PDB file of C-alpha atoms in Angstrom:
ATOM      1  CA  MET A  72     -14.121  16.922  -8.098  1.00 65.00           C
ATOM      2  CA  LYS A  73     -17.434  18.234  -6.717  1.00 69.00           C
ATOM      3  CA  LYS A  74     -18.341  19.487 -10.183  1.00 71.00           C
ATOM      4  CA  ILE A  75     -17.603  16.061 -11.650  1.00 69.00           C
ATOM      5  CA  LEU A  76     -19.733  14.380  -8.962  1.00 68.00           C
ATOM      6  CA  HIS A  77     -22.591  16.737  -9.821  1.00 68.00           C
ATOM      7  CA  LEU A  78     -22.258  15.917 -13.526  1.00 67.00           C
ATOM      8  CA  LEU A  79     -22.231  12.176 -12.784  1.00 71.00           C
ATOM      9  CA  LYS A  80     -25.347  12.130 -10.586  1.00 70.00           C
ATOM     10  CA  ASP A  81     -27.522  11.012 -13.530  1.00 72.00           C
ATOM     11  CA  ASN A  82     -24.900   8.749 -15.125  1.00 74.00           C
ATOM     12  CA  LYS A  83     -26.194   5.143 -15.391  1.00 74.00           C
ATOM     13  CA  ALA A  84     -22.782   3.542 -14.837  1.00 75.00           C
ATOM     14  CA  PHE A  85     -22.082   5.717 -11.794  1.00 75.00           C
ATOM     15  CA  ASN A  86     -25.468   4.912 -10.231  1.00 76.00           C
ATOM     16  CA  ALA A  87     -25.038   1.198 -10.987  1.00 77.00           C
ATOM     17  CA  LEU A  88     -21.671   1.249  -9.226  1.00 74.00           C
ATOM     18  CA  LEU A  89     -23.165   2.994  -6.197  1.00 77.00           C
ATOM     19  CA  ASN A  90     -25.890   0.319  -6.085  1.00 78.00           C
ATOM     20  CA  LYS A  91     -23.288  -2.493  -6.184  1.00 77.00           C
ATOM     21  CA  GLN A  92     -24.286  -3.617  -9.667  1.00 76.00           C
ATOM     22  CA  ASN A  93     -21.880  -4.828 -12.322  1.00 76.00           C
ATOM     23  CA  ILE A  94     -20.758  -2.295 -14.878  1.00 74.00           C
ATOM     24  CA  VAL A  95     -18.675  -2.424 -18.028  1.00 73.00           C
ATOM     25  CA  VAL A  96     -16.496   0.495 -19.064  1.00 76.00           C
ATOM     26  CA  ASN A  97     -14.603   0.880 -22.306  1.00 77.00           C
ATOM     27  CA  SER A  98     -11.531   2.715 -21.016  1.00 81.00           C
ATOM     28  CA  SER A  99      -9.292   2.725 -17.973  1.00 83.00           C
ATOM     29  CA  ASN A 100      -9.836   6.489 -17.614  1.00 83.00           C
ATOM     30  CA  SER A 101     -13.609   5.997 -17.334  1.00 83.00           C
ATOM     31  CA  GLU A 102     -13.085   3.221 -14.809  1.00 87.00           C
ATOM     32  CA  ALA A 103     -10.779   5.387 -12.691  1.00 90.00           C
ATOM     33  CA  LEU A 104     -13.198   8.316 -12.791  1.00 86.00           C
ATOM     34  CA  LEU A 105     -16.173   6.141 -11.782  1.00 86.00           C
ATOM     35  CA  ILE A 106     -14.274   4.459  -8.932  1.00 87.00           C
ATOM     36  CA  ALA A 107     -12.902   7.737  -7.570  1.00 89.00           C
ATOM     37  CA  SER A 108     -16.350   9.344  -7.784  1.00 86.00           C
ATOM     38  CA  ALA A 109     -18.042   6.398  -6.065  1.00 86.00           C
ATOM     39  CA  PHE A 110     -15.426   6.454  -3.294  1.00 89.00           C
ATOM     40  CA  LEU A 111     -15.870  10.181  -2.708  1.00 87.00           C
ATOM     41  CA  THR A 112     -19.656   9.780  -2.686  1.00 87.00           C
ATOM     42  CA  LEU A 113     -19.866   6.701  -0.435  1.00 86.00           C
ATOM     43  CA  LYS A 114     -17.012   7.716   1.910  1.00 90.00           C
ATOM     44  CA  LYS A 115     -16.388   4.111   2.993  1.00 90.00           C
ATOM     45  CA  ASP A 116     -13.699   1.483   2.507  1.00 92.00           C
ATOM     46  CA  MET A 117     -13.490   0.033  -0.993  1.00 91.00           C
ATOM     47  CA  LEU A 118     -11.400  -2.824  -2.395  1.00 91.00           C
ATOM     48  CA  ILE A 119     -10.814  -2.994  -6.141  1.00 91.00           C
ATOM     49  CA  VAL A 120      -9.259  -6.251  -7.406  1.00 91.00           C
ATOM     50  CA  LYS A 121      -7.877  -6.296 -10.939  1.00 91.00           C
ATOM     51  CA  SER A 122      -6.850  -9.420 -12.828  1.00 89.00           C
ATOM     52  CA  ASN A 123      -3.104  -8.693 -12.812  1.00 89.00           C
ATOM     53  CA  GLN A 124      -0.489  -6.377 -11.365  1.00 88.00           C
ATOM     54  CA  TYR A 125      -0.132  -4.303 -14.530  1.00 91.00           C
ATOM     55  CA  GLU A 126      -3.854  -3.431 -14.629  1.00 92.00           C
ATOM     56  CA  ALA A 127      -3.936  -2.754 -10.881  1.00 93.00           C
ATOM     57  CA  ASN A 128      -0.932  -0.434 -11.084  1.00 92.00           C
ATOM     58  CA  LEU A 129      -2.378   1.400 -14.082  1.00 94.00           C
ATOM     59  CA  LEU A 130      -5.689   1.944 -12.289  1.00 95.00           C
ATOM     60  CA  TYR A 131      -3.905   3.023  -9.094  1.00 95.00           C
ATOM     61  CA  LYS A 132      -1.861   5.635 -10.973  1.00 95.00           C
ATOM     62  CA  GLN A 133      -5.001   7.086 -12.546  1.00 94.00           C
ATOM     63  CA  VAL A 134      -7.126   7.052  -9.368  1.00 94.00           C
ATOM     64  CA  SER A 135      -4.345   8.440  -7.171  1.00 93.00           C
ATOM     65  CA  GLN A 136      -4.221  11.550  -9.366  1.00 92.00           C
ATOM     66  CA  MET A 137      -7.835  12.235  -8.360  1.00 90.00           C
ATOM     67  CA  ILE A 138      -7.902  11.234  -4.682  1.00 90.00           C
ATOM     68  CA  ASP A 139      -5.261  11.045  -1.961  1.00 88.00           C
ATOM     69  CA  GLU A 140      -6.832   8.069  -0.171  1.00 89.00           C
ATOM     70  CA  ALA A 141      -5.960   5.605  -2.954  1.00 94.00           C
ATOM     71  CA  LEU A 142      -3.642   2.808  -1.829  1.00 94.00           C
ATOM     72  CA  TYR A 143      -1.904   0.113  -3.879  1.00 93.00           C
ATOM     73  CA  PHE A 144      -1.029  -3.365  -2.619  1.00 90.00           C
ATOM     74  CA  PRO A 145       1.351  -5.040  -5.108  1.00 86.00           C
ATOM     75  CA  VAL A 146       2.827  -8.522  -4.972  1.00 80.00           C
ATOM     76  CA  ASP A 147       5.248 -10.169  -7.383  1.00 72.00           C
ATOM     77  CA  GLU A 148       3.058 -12.355  -9.579  1.00 61.00           C
ATOM     78  CA  SER A 149       5.608 -15.094 -10.137  1.00 60.00           C
ATOM     79  CA  TYR A 150       6.427 -17.519  -7.334  1.00 53.00           C
ATOM     80  CA  ARG A 151       9.724 -18.223  -9.089  1.00 49.00           C
ATOM     81  CA  ILE A 152      10.745 -14.565  -9.001  1.00 48.00           C
ATOM     82  CA  GLU A 153       9.602 -14.315  -5.383  1.00 47.00           C
ATOM     83  CA  SER A 154      11.728 -17.245  -4.314  1.00 46.00           C
ATOM     84  CA  LEU A 155      14.805 -15.995  -6.168  1.00 44.00           C
ATOM     85  CA  ALA A 156      14.738 -12.295  -5.446  1.00 49.00           C
ATOM     86  CA  ALA A 157      11.583 -10.778  -4.040  1.00 57.00           C
ATOM     87  CA  SER A 158      11.372  -7.087  -4.720  1.00 64.00           C
ATOM     88  CA  GLY A 159      12.321  -5.016  -1.689  1.00 69.00           C
ATOM     89  CA  GLU A 160      10.618  -2.053  -3.320  1.00 74.00           C
ATOM     90  CA  LEU A 161       7.297  -3.915  -3.607  1.00 77.00           C
ATOM     91  CA  LEU A 162       7.649  -5.194  -0.050  1.00 77.00           C
ATOM     92  CA  GLY A 163       8.197  -1.637   1.150  1.00 78.00           C
ATOM     93  CA  GLN A 164       5.127  -0.480  -0.769  1.00 82.00           C
ATOM     94  CA  ARG A 165       3.025  -3.319   0.733  1.00 83.00           C
ATOM     95  CA  LEU A 166       4.175  -2.410   4.250  1.00 83.00           C
ATOM     96  CA  GLY A 167       3.432   1.268   3.617  1.00 85.00           C
ATOM     97  CA  THR A 168      -0.047   0.348   2.399  1.00 89.00           C
ATOM     98  CA  MET A 169      -0.634  -1.908   5.395  1.00 88.00           C
ATOM     99  CA  TYR A 170       0.416   0.945   7.695  1.00 88.00           C
ATOM    100  CA  GLN A 171      -1.972   3.366   5.973  1.00 90.00           C
ATOM    101  CA  LEU A 172      -4.795   0.817   6.394  1.00 90.00           C
ATOM    102  CA  THR A 173      -4.286   0.967  10.189  1.00 89.00           C
ATOM    103  CA  ARG A 174      -4.979   4.712  10.114  1.00 89.00           C
ATOM    104  CA  PRO A 175      -8.527   6.049  10.506  1.00 91.00           C
ATOM    105  CA  GLY A 176     -10.692   7.065   7.593  1.00 87.00           C
ATOM    106  CA  PRO A 177     -12.075   5.382   4.523  1.00 94.00           C
ATOM    107  CA  HIS A 178      -9.534   3.726   2.260  1.00 94.00           C
ATOM    108  CA  LEU A 179      -9.628   2.836  -1.416  1.00 94.00           C
ATOM    109  CA  LEU A 180      -7.377  -0.195  -1.869  1.00 93.00           C
ATOM    110  CA  ILE A 181      -6.429  -1.272  -5.384  1.00 94.00           C
ATOM    111  CA  SER A 182      -4.878  -4.683  -5.767  1.00 92.00           C
ATOM    112  CA  HIS A 183      -4.855  -7.777  -7.962  1.00 90.00           C
ATOM    113  CA  GLY A 184      -5.697 -11.453  -7.618  1.00 85.00           C
ATOM    114  CA  HIS A 185      -2.258 -12.676  -6.541  1.00 81.00           C
ATOM    115  CA  SER A 186      -1.925 -10.097  -3.780  1.00 80.00           C
ATOM    116  CA  VAL A 187      -5.301 -10.701  -2.149  1.00 75.00           C
ATOM    117  CA  MET A 188      -4.525 -14.419  -1.883  1.00 78.00           C
ATOM    118  CA  ARG A 189      -1.255 -13.888   0.004  1.00 75.00           C
ATOM    119  CA  TYR A 190      -0.824 -14.139   3.741  1.00 74.00           C
ATOM    120  CA  VAL A 191      -0.670 -10.846   5.607  1.00 79.00           C
ATOM    121  CA  PRO A 192      -0.222 -10.553   9.357  1.00 81.00           C
ATOM    122  CA  THR A 193      -3.083  -9.607  11.632  1.00 86.00           C
ATOM    123  CA  VAL A 194      -3.442  -5.925  12.487  1.00 87.00           C
ATOM    124  CA  ASP A 195      -2.171  -6.612  16.025  1.00 89.00           C
ATOM    125  CA  VAL A 196       0.955  -8.440  14.818  1.00 87.00           C
ATOM    126  CA  PHE A 197       1.612  -5.731  12.253  1.00 86.00           C
ATOM    127  CA  LYS A 198       1.247  -2.892  14.776  1.00 86.00           C
ATOM    128  CA  LYS A 199       3.474  -4.749  17.258  1.00 84.00           C
ATOM    129  CA  ASN A 200       6.253  -4.687  14.652  1.00 81.00           C
ATOM    130  CA  CYS A 201       5.918  -0.972  13.857  1.00 84.00           C
ATOM    131  CA  MET A 202       7.904   1.748  15.570  1.00 83.00           C
ATOM    132  CA  THR A 203       7.437   5.483  15.308  1.00 82.00           C
ATOM    133  CA  LEU A 204      10.538   7.593  15.823  1.00 81.00           C
ATOM    134  CA  LYS A 205      10.583  11.374  15.853  1.00 86.00           C
ATOM    135  CA  VAL A 206      13.399  13.882  15.791  1.00 88.00           C
ATOM    136  CA  GLY A 207      14.578  14.359  19.370  1.00 88.00           C
ATOM    137  CA  ASP A 208      13.505  10.886  20.586  1.00 87.00           C
ATOM    138  CA  HIS A 209      16.039   8.997  22.667  1.00 87.00           C
ATOM    139  CA  ILE A 210      16.220   5.236  22.267  1.00 85.00           C
ATOM    140  CA  ASP A 211      18.778   2.696  23.393  1.00 86.00           C
ATOM    141  CA  VAL A 212      20.729   1.600  20.323  1.00 85.00           C
ATOM    142  CA  TYR A 213      20.708  -2.049  21.466  1.00 87.00           C
ATOM    143  CA  ASP A 214      16.918  -1.967  21.980  1.00 88.00           C
ATOM    144  CA  LEU A 215      16.542  -0.578  18.451  1.00 86.00           C
ATOM    145  CA  GLN A 216      18.839  -3.271  17.062  1.00 86.00           C
ATOM    146  CA  ARG A 217      16.806  -6.032  18.793  1.00 88.00           C
ATOM    147  CA  PHE A 218      13.553  -4.517  17.560  1.00 88.00           C
ATOM    148  CA  LEU A 219      14.791  -4.382  13.943  1.00 86.00           C
ATOM    149  CA  VAL A 220      15.931  -8.015  14.022  1.00 86.00           C
ATOM    150  CA  GLN A 221      12.626  -9.112  15.564  1.00 85.00           C
ATOM    151  CA  ALA A 222      10.747  -7.167  12.854  1.00 81.00           C
ATOM    152  CA  GLY A 223      12.622  -9.047  10.110  1.00 80.00           C
ATOM    153  CA  TYR A 224      15.439  -6.659   9.214  1.00 84.00           C
ATOM    154  CA  MET A 225      18.833  -8.143   8.390  1.00 83.00           C
ATOM    155  CA  HIS A 226      22.045  -6.878   9.991  1.00 85.00           C
ATOM    156  CA  THR A 227      24.806  -6.076   7.506  1.00 84.00           C
ATOM    157  CA  THR A 228      27.988  -4.029   7.332  1.00 85.00           C
ATOM    158  CA  ARG A 229      26.798  -1.838   4.429  1.00 82.00           C
ATOM    159  CA  VAL A 230      23.201  -0.747   3.842  1.00 81.00           C
ATOM    160  CA  ASP A 231      22.208  -0.420   0.195  1.00 77.00           C
ATOM    161  CA  GLN A 232      18.699  -1.869   0.058  1.00 74.00           C
ATOM    162  CA  PRO A 233      15.484  -1.842   2.070  1.00 75.00           C
ATOM    163  CA  PHE A 234      15.069  -3.955   5.216  1.00 79.00           C
ATOM    164  CA  TYR A 235      18.753  -4.064   6.095  1.00 81.00           C
ATOM    165  CA  PHE A 236      20.494  -2.124   8.843  1.00 83.00           C
ATOM    166  CA  SER A 237      24.010  -1.650  10.142  1.00 86.00           C
ATOM    167  CA  LYS A 238      25.294  -0.526  13.516  1.00 82.00           C
ATOM    168  CA  ARG A 239      28.560   1.274  13.989  1.00 80.00           C
ATOM    169  CA  GLY A 240      29.099   2.461  17.527  1.00 78.00           C
ATOM    170  CA  GLY A 241      26.006   4.371  18.586  1.00 74.00           C
ATOM    171  CA  VAL A 242      24.743   4.895  15.028  1.00 76.00           C
ATOM    172  CA  VAL A 243      22.149   2.665  13.368  1.00 77.00           C
ATOM    173  CA  GLU A 244      21.844   3.098   9.609  1.00 75.00           C
ATOM    174  CA  ASN A 245      18.738   1.969   7.780  1.00 74.00           C
ATOM    175  CA  PHE A 246      17.519   2.302   4.189  1.00 61.00           C
ATOM    176  CA  PHE A 247      13.810   3.100   4.211  1.00 58.00           C
ATOM    177  CA  ASN A 248      11.156   5.364   2.811  1.00 51.00           C
ATOM    178  CA  ALA A 249       9.358   7.500   5.350  1.00 46.00           C
ATOM    179  CA  ILE A 250       5.625   6.896   5.473  1.00 46.00           C
TER     180      ILE A 250
END
């Protein structure tokens, strides 16, 4: 990437982006390259808002191949879909992104119009509802169960989707992706 940054130092679009000027690119690959290069050069938080979820996801996939710090914040674009069956997968991805944003370092967040207009909890509320468990930790199973309910998880007899948990004896089962 250093070689690419060196090649771009005289590029008009790259310099315009660094100087917070509007630019127009003719391909999503060029856009991804310019954004990743600007992020690596500036080394500060950046928010990229695309017009819809498809474009945001496409840009995220391209940028994330170039830099590890790229984050994606998706939201179902249809209120009707959200009210009927909100995607647990997208919710999990949003929570993972929110967690990464609490970590130190510059972040490159790629999103779209619908997602930046949605309510998100404050950093303090979010952190209060996070729990870090490591192998070898001892925790009271009833305290864990109360914490999960307070954090919005649903108790069920069989876990087959995110944000549900079951308790059988001293075992708590949860379907989640490790962050």
